[in-house]
Coordinates of C-alpha atoms in Angstrom, one line a residue:
M1 CA 5.1 15.3 -18.4
G2 CA 6.6 12.4 -20.6
E3 CA 5.9 8.7 -20.0
A4 CA 9.3 8.1 -18.1
E5 CA 8.3 11.1 -15.7
D6 CA 4.7 9.8 -15.2
K7 CA 6.0 6.2 -14.4
A8 CA 8.6 7.7 -12.1
A9 CA 6.0 9.6 -10.2
I10 CA 3.5 6.8 -9.8
L11 CA 6.6 4.6 -8.5
E12 CA 7.1 7.5 -5.9
V13 CA 3.8 7.0 -4.7
V14 CA 3.9 3.2 -4.4
N15 CA 7.0 4.0 -2.3
A16 CA 5.2 6.9 -0.2
Y17 CA 2.5 4.2 0.7
A18 CA 5.2 2.0 2.1
T19 CA 7.1 4.8 3.9
G20 CA 4.1 6.2 5.2
I21 CA 3.0 2.8 7.0
D22 CA 6.4 1.9 8.1
F23 CA 7.2 5.6 9.7
K24 CA 3.4 5.7 11.1
D25 CA 3.4 9.1 8.9
S26 CA -0.5 9.4 8.4
S27 CA -0.1 12.5 6.3
L28 CA 2.1 11.1 3.9
L29 CA 0.0 8.0 3.6
R30 CA -3.0 9.9 2.9
T31 CA -1.4 11.8 0.1
C32 CA -1.2 8.4 -1.7
F33 CA -5.0 8.1 -2.4
S34 CA -7.7 10.1 -4.5
D35 CA -10.7 11.4 -2.3
D36 CA -12.9 9.0 -4.2
C37 CA -10.7 6.0 -3.7
V38 CA -11.8 2.3 -3.0
V39 CA -9.3 0.1 -1.4
D40 CA -9.9 -3.6 -1.3
Y41 CA -7.5 -5.5 1.0
G42 CA -9.7 -8.8 0.9
E43 CA -10.6 -10.2 3.9
V44 CA -9.4 -7.3 6.0
G45 CA -11.7 -5.0 4.4
V46 CA -12.8 -2.5 2.0
F47 CA -12.1 1.2 2.3
R48 CA -13.6 4.0 0.8
S49 CA -11.8 7.1 1.3
P50 CA -8.3 8.1 2.2
D51 CA -9.2 8.7 5.7
E52 CA -10.6 5.2 6.0
V53 CA -7.3 3.8 4.9
V54 CA -5.2 5.9 7.0
T55 CA -7.5 4.9 10.0
F56 CA -7.0 1.5 9.4
M57 CA -3.3 1.5 9.0
D58 CA -2.8 3.7 11.9
A59 CA -4.8 1.0 14.0
A60 CA -3.3 -2.0 12.3
H61 CA 0.4 -1.1 13.1
K62 CA 0.1 1.4 16.0
D63 CA 1.5 -1.3 18.6
M64 CA 4.3 -2.6 16.3
A65 CA 7.8 -1.8 17.2
H66 CA 8.9 -1.7 13.4
T67 CA 7.5 -2.4 10.1
Y68 CA 9.1 -3.1 6.8
H69 CA 7.1 -2.9 3.7
R70 CA 9.0 -3.4 0.5
M71 CA 7.5 -3.0 -2.9
S72 CA 8.9 -4.1 -6.1
N73 CA 8.6 -5.1 -9.7
T74 CA 6.1 -2.2 -10.6
V75 CA 4.9 -2.3 -13.8
T76 CA 2.8 0.5 -15.1
H77 CA 0.6 1.1 -18.1
L78 CA -0.4 4.5 -18.8
N79 CA -3.5 5.8 -20.7
G80 CA -3.8 9.6 -20.4
D81 CA -4.5 10.6 -17.3
V82 CA -5.1 7.2 -15.9
A83 CA -2.8 4.4 -15.6
T84 CA -2.9 0.8 -14.0
S85 CA 0.1 -0.9 -12.2
R86 CA 0.9 -4.2 -10.4
T87 CA 3.4 -4.1 -7.6
Y88 CA 4.8 -7.0 -5.5
F89 CA 4.9 -6.3 -1.8
H90 CA 6.6 -8.0 1.1
G91 CA 5.6 -6.7 4.6
M92 CA 7.5 -7.6 7.9
M93 CA 6.0 -6.6 11.0
D94 CA 7.3 -6.9 14.6
L95 CA 5.1 -7.8 17.2
G96 CA 7.9 -7.7 19.9
G97 CA 10.4 -10.0 21.1
E98 CA 10.5 -12.9 18.6
L99 CA 7.1 -12.4 17.1
W100 CA 6.8 -11.0 13.7
I101 CA 4.2 -11.2 10.9
D102 CA 5.7 -12.1 7.5
V103 CA 3.2 -11.4 4.3
F104 CA 3.7 -11.0 0.5
G105 CA 1.8 -10.9 -2.7
H106 CA 0.8 -7.9 -4.8
Y107 CA -1.3 -4.8 -5.3
D108 CA -3.4 -4.3 -8.7
D109 CA -3.9 -0.3 -8.7
E110 CA -5.7 2.3 -11.0
F111 CA -4.1 5.6 -10.6
V112 CA -5.5 8.9 -11.8
R113 CA -3.7 12.2 -12.2
T114 CA -4.7 15.1 -10.0
E115 CA -3.8 18.4 -9.7
E116 CA -1.5 17.3 -6.8
G117 CA -0.1 14.5 -9.0
W118 CA -0.7 10.8 -9.4
K119 CA -3.0 9.3 -6.8
I120 CA -4.4 5.7 -6.0
R121 CA -8.1 5.5 -6.9
H122 CA -8.4 1.8 -6.9
R123 CA -6.2 -1.0 -5.2
R124 CA -6.8 -4.7 -4.9
G125 CA -4.5 -6.2 -2.7
T126 CA -3.9 -10.0 -2.7
I127 CA -2.1 -12.1 -0.4
A128 CA -0.2 -14.6 -1.8
R129 CA 1.1 -16.1 1.6
Q130 CA 1.2 -14.9 5.3
Q131 CA 2.9 -16.5 8.3
L132 CA 1.4 -15.5 11.6
P133 CA 3.2 -16.0 14.9
E134 CA 1.8 -18.3 17.5
L135 CA 0.9 -16.2 20.2
P136 CA 1.5 -17.2 23.8
A137 CA -1.8 -18.1 25.8

C-alpha cells in the first residue's frame, strides 16, 4: 500500500467509528480498534479493549433516537506500520422531544497496521465544548 492508500484506509476507520455509533452497529464499531487498544475519553473514562469501548458506547447511546457524529479535518502522519492523526468531531445526540446533546472537540489517535487493516491502538478524546440540555424535573 502506498501513502495515499494508507491515509484513505485510516480515514475509513475514522468514518466507520462514527457510523458504528450512529447506526448502533457494535460489530462495525469493534473493528475500529486493536485488541490492545487504550481509549481515553477524559472524564468519561478510559477503556482498555474493543469490548469495553463497545459496551460503553452501546450503553451511552441505546436510548437516543438519533445520533450524528461528524468527523472532519483528519490529518495523518505515517511512520511504517504506525500512524498518528488528529480528527475533529462534532456529535449531536437526540434525547427525544426538544432535548439534544451537542458536543465538539478532537481525537488524537495512534493507528497500527494489522492483518485486518489499520486499527486505532490509542485514542485521546478532548472535548472543547459541550451543551447539555436542562432535563425536566
